[in-house]
C-alpha positions as a printed NumPy array, in Angstrom:
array([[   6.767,  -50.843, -160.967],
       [   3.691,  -51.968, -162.549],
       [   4.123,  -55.375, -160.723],
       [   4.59 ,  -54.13 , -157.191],
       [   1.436,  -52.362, -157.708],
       [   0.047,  -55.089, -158.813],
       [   1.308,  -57.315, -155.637],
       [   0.003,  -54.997, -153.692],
       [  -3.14 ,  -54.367, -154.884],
       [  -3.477,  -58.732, -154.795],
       [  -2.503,  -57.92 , -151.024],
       [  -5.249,  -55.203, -149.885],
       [  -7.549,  -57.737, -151.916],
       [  -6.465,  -60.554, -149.976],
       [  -6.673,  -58.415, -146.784],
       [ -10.456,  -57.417, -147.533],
       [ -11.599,  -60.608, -148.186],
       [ -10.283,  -62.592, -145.783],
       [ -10.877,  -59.746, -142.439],
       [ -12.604,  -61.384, -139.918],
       [ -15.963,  -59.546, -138.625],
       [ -15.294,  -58.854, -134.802],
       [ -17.95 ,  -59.958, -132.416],
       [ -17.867,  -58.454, -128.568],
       [ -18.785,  -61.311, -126.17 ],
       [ -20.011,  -60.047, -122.712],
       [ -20.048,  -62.189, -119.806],
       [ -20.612,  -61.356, -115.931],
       [ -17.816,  -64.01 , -114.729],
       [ -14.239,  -62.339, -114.886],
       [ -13.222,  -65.259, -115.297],
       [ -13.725,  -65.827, -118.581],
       [ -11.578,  -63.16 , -120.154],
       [  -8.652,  -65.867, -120.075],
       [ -10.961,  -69.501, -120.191],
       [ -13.086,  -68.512, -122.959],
       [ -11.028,  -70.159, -126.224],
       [  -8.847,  -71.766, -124.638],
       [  -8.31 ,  -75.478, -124.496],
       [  -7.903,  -75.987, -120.857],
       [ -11.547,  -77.494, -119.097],
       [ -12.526,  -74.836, -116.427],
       [ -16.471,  -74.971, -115.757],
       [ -19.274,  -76.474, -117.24 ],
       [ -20.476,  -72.95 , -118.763],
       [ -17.034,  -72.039, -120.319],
       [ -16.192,  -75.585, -121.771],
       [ -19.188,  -75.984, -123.377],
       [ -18.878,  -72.698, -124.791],
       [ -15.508,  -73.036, -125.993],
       [ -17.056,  -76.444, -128.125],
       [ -18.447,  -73.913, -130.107],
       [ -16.394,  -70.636, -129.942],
       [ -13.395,  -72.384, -131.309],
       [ -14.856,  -73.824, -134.252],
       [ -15.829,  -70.081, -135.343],
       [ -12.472,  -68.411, -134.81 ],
       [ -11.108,  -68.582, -138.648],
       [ -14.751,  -66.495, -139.118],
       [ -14.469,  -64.553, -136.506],
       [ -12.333,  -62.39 , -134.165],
       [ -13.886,  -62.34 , -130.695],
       [ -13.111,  -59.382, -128.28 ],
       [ -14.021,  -60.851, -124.593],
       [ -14.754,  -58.71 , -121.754],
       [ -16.602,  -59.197, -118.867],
       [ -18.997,  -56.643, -116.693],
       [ -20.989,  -57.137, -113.395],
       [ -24.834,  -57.745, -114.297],
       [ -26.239,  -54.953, -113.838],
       [ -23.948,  -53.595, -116.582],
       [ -24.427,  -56.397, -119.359],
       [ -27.495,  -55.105, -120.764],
       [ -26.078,  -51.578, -121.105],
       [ -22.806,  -52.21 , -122.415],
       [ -25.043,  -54.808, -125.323],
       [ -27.489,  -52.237, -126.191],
       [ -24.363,  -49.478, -126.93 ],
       [ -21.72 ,  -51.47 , -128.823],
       [ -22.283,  -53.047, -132.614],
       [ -22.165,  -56.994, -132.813],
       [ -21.695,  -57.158, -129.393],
       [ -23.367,  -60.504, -127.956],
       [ -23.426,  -62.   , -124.175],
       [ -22.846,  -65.475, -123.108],
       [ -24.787,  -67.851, -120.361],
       [ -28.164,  -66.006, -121.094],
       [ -31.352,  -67.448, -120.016],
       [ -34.015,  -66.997, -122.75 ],
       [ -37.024,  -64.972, -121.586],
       [ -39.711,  -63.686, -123.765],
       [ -38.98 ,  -60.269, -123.195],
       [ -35.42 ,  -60.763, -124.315],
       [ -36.328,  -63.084, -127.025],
       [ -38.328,  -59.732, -128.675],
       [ -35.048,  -57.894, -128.132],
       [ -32.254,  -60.319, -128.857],
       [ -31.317,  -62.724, -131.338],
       [ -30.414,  -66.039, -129.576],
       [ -29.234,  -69.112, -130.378],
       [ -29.808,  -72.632, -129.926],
       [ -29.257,  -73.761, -126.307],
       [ -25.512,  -74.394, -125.461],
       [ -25.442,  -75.886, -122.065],
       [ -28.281,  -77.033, -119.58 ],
       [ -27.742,  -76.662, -115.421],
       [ -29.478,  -79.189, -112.863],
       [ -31.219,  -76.067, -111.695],
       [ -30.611,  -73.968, -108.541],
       [ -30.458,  -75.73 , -105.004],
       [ -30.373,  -74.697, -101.672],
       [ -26.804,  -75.211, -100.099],
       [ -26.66 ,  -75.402,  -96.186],
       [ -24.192,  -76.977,  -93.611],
       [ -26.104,  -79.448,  -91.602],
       [ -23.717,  -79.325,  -88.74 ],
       [ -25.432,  -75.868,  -87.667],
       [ -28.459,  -75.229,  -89.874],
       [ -31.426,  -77.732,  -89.346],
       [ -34.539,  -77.939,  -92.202],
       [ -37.155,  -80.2  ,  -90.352],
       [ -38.889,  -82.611,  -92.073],
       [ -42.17 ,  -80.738,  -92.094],
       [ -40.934,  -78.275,  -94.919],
       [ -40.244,  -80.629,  -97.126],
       [ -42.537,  -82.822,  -99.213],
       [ -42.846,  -86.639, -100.476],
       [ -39.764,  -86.154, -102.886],
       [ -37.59 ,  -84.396, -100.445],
       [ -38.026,  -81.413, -101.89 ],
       [ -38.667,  -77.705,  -99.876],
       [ -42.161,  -76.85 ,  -99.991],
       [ -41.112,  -73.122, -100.619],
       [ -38.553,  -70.337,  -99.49 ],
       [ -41.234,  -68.596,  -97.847],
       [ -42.433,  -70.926,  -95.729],
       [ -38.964,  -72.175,  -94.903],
       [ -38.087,  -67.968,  -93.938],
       [ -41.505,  -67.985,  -91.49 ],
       [ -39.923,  -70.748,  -89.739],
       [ -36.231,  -68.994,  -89.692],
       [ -37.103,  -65.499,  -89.085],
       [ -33.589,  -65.029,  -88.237],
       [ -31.88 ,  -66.4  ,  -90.786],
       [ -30.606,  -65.498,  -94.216],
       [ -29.78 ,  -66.438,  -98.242],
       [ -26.929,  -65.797,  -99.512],
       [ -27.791,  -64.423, -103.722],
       [ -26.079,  -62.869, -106.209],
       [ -26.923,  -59.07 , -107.134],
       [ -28.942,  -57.975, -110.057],
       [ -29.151,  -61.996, -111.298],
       [ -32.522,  -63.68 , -112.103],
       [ -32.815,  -67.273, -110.935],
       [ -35.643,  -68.074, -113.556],
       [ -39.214,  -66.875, -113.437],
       [ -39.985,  -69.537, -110.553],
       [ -37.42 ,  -68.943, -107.698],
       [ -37.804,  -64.848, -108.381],
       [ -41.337,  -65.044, -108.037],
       [ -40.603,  -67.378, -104.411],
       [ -37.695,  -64.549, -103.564],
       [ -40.227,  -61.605, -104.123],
       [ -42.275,  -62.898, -101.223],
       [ -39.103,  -62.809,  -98.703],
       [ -38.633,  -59.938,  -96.356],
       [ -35.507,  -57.818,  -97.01 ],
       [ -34.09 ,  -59.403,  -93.802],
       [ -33.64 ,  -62.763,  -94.927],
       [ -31.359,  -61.793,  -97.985],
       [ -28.072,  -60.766,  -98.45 ],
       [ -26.609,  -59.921, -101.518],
       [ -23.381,  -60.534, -103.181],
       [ -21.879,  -58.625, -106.337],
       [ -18.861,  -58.767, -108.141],
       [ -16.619,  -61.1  , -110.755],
       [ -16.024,  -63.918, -108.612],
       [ -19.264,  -64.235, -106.997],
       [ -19.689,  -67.92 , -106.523],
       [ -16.428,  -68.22 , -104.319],
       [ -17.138,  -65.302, -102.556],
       [ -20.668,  -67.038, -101.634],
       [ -19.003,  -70.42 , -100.436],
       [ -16.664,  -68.047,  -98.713],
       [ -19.677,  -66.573,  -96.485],
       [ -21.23 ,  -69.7  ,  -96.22 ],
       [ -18.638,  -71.349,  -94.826],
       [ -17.939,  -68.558,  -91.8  ],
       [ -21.334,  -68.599,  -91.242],
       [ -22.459,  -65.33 ,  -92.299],
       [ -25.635,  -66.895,  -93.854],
       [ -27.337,  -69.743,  -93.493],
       [ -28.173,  -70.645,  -96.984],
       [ -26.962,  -69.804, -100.556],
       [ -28.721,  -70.297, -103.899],
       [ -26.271,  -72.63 , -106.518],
       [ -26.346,  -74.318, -109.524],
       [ -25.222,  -78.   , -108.537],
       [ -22.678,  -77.659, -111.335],
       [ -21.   ,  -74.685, -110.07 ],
       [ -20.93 ,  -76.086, -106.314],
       [ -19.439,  -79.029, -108.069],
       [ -16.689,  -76.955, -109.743],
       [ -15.515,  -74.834, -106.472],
       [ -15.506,  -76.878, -104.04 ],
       [ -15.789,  -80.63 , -105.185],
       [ -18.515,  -81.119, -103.103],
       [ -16.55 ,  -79.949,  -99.754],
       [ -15.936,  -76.668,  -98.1  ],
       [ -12.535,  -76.849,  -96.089],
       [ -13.698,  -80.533,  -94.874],
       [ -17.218,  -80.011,  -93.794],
       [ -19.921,  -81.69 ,  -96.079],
       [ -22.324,  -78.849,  -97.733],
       [ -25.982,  -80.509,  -97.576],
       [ -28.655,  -79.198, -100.869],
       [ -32.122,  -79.443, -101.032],
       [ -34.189,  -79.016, -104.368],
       [ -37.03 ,  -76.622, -104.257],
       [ -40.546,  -78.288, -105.078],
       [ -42.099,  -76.278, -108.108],
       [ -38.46 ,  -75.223, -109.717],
       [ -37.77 ,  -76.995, -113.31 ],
       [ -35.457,  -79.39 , -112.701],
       [ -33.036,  -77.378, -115.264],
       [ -32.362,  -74.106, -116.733],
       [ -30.998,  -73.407, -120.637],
       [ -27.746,  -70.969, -121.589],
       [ -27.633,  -69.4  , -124.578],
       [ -25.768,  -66.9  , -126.796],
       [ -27.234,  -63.881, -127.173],
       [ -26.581,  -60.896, -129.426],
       [ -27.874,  -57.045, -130.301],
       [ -29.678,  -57.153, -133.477],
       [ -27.338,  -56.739, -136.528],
       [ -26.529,  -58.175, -140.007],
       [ -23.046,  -59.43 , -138.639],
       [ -24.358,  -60.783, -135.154],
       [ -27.672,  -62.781, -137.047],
       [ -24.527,  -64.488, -139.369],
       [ -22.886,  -65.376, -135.946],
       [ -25.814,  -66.611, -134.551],
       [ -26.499,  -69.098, -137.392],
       [ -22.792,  -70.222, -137.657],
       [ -23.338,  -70.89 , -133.552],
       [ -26.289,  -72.857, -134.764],
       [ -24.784,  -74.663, -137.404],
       [ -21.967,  -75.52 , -134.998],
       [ -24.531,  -77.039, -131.984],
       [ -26.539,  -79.032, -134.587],
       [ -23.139,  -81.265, -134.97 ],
       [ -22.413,  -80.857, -131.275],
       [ -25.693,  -82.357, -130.085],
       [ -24.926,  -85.668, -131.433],
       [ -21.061,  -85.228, -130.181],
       [ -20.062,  -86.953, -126.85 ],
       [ -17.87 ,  -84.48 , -126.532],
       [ -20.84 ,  -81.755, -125.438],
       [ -21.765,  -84.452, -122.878],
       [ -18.745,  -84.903, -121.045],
       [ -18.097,  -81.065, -121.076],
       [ -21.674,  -81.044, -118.627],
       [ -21.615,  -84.34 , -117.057],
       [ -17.464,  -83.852, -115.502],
       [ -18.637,  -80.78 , -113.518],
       [ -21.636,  -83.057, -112.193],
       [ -21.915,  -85.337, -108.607],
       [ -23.018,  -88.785, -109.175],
       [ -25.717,  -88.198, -107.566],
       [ -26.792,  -85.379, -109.983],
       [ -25.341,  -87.593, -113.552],
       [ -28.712,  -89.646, -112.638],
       [ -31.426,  -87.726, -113.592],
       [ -29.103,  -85.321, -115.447],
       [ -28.958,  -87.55 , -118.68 ],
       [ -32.56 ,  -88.089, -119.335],
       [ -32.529,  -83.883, -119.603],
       [ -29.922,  -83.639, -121.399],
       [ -31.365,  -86.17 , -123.904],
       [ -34.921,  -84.275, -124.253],
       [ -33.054,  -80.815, -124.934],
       [ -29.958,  -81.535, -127.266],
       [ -31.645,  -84.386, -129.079],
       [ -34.692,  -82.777, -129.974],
       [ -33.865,  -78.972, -129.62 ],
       [ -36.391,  -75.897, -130.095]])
């Protein structure tokens, strides 16, 4: 008898020491409730992700769920060790979030347009090709609209630009699968334009809708790219997460394996100034 008890006291032991601490990961694209930790290369967000989230699963037992925008901050604020993927660091989050290194960097957002019935004339663009500003482009078009995504910030730059556009010349979109749904519009013409990241264009559509060729234009005054993060509710377990992240991406930065998981989701076009970006973040990270 004495030996059973024994055995199973070695058990609970066993049990206690090796439970893995559970971490909540939040993200706004339904999508990822089957891509994240898998093997199978999706997106340039998930892949580069799962880099890192798959190293840390003998740690840690991740719960995935996703939530529409508006609801990520919520849900993070009200469950323990609960952390959200694809952030964008801002200093007001920063003082309210643990986050970790950066994880993946996107060309930053474009203007998409078919050419075949939308025209941008040469006067609202400058020396580099690049729109002089939504504004002036919308004083031009008075009649025509952008296609954006509900509740999400497109960096400090482009919000400030979309603050200055009347009401009229937006529509919004909200839901999981937001990015198709925006192509989808686009290409029955129920908007003239749609903000993207080049990467995500990339990874719907190839660089086609149906057939037709799907024109971009850069906007003069936007960085040229935008950071993801992790980023977590202040805890004891989620700070330990954080680090292992960090601990993970150190190795990763000098891994071609990170590089391929951006530069596959990219247009040639896009690979050409990407790299030179890519170098300046991952190889000498803040």
């Amino acid at each position: 008898m004495k030996y059973f008890l024994l055995a199973v006291s070695l058990l609970f032991f066993h049990l206690s020491v090796s439970a893995k601490e559970r971490i909540l990961l939040l993200s706004d694209d339904e999508n990822d409730r089957q891509q994240l930790l898998s093997l199978q290369p999706v997106s340039l967000a998930t892949d580069t992700l799962n880099l890192v989230l798959n190293q840390l699963t003998d740690e840690f037992d991740f719960d995935v769920q996703s939530a529409p925008i508006s609801r990520i901050d919520p849900l993070l604020d009200r469950h323990e060790n609960a952390c959200v993927v694809n952030r964008v660091k801002t200093p007001e989050r920063q003082a309210q979030y643990l986050f970790s290194l950066p994880i993946h960097i996107f060309p930053n957002h474009r203007l998409y347009y078919d050419p075949s019935w939308v025209t941008i004339s040469a006067k609202q663009l400058n020396e580099q090709g690049q729109l002089f500003s939504l504004q002036a482009l919308f004083t031009e078009q008075l009649e025509h609209k952008l296609l954006l995504v509900k509740d999400k910030s497109y960096g400090r730059y482009l919000d400030s630009q979309l603050a200055l556009l009347d009401k009229s010349n937006t529509l919004y979109r909200s839901g999981g699968d937001y990015y198709t749904a925006l192509l989808a519009m686009l290409e029955r013409r129920r908007s003239e334009y749609a903000l993207m990241f080049p990467a995500t264009f990339f990874e719907q559509t190839g660089q086609k809708v149906q057939g037709k060729q799907i024109r971009s234009v850069a906007i003069a005054g936007n960085p040229t790219y935008i950071l993801g993060h992790i980023a977590c509710k202040q805890s004891e377990i989620a700070a330990t997460f954080i680090a292992k992240v960090n601990h993970v991406l150190k190795q990763l930065y000098h891994d071609e394996r990170l590089y391929q998981a951006h530069v596959r989701y990219l247009s040639e076009a896009d690979k050409i100034h990407f790299k030179q970006d890519y170098r300046q973040v991952f190889h000498s990270p803040d």
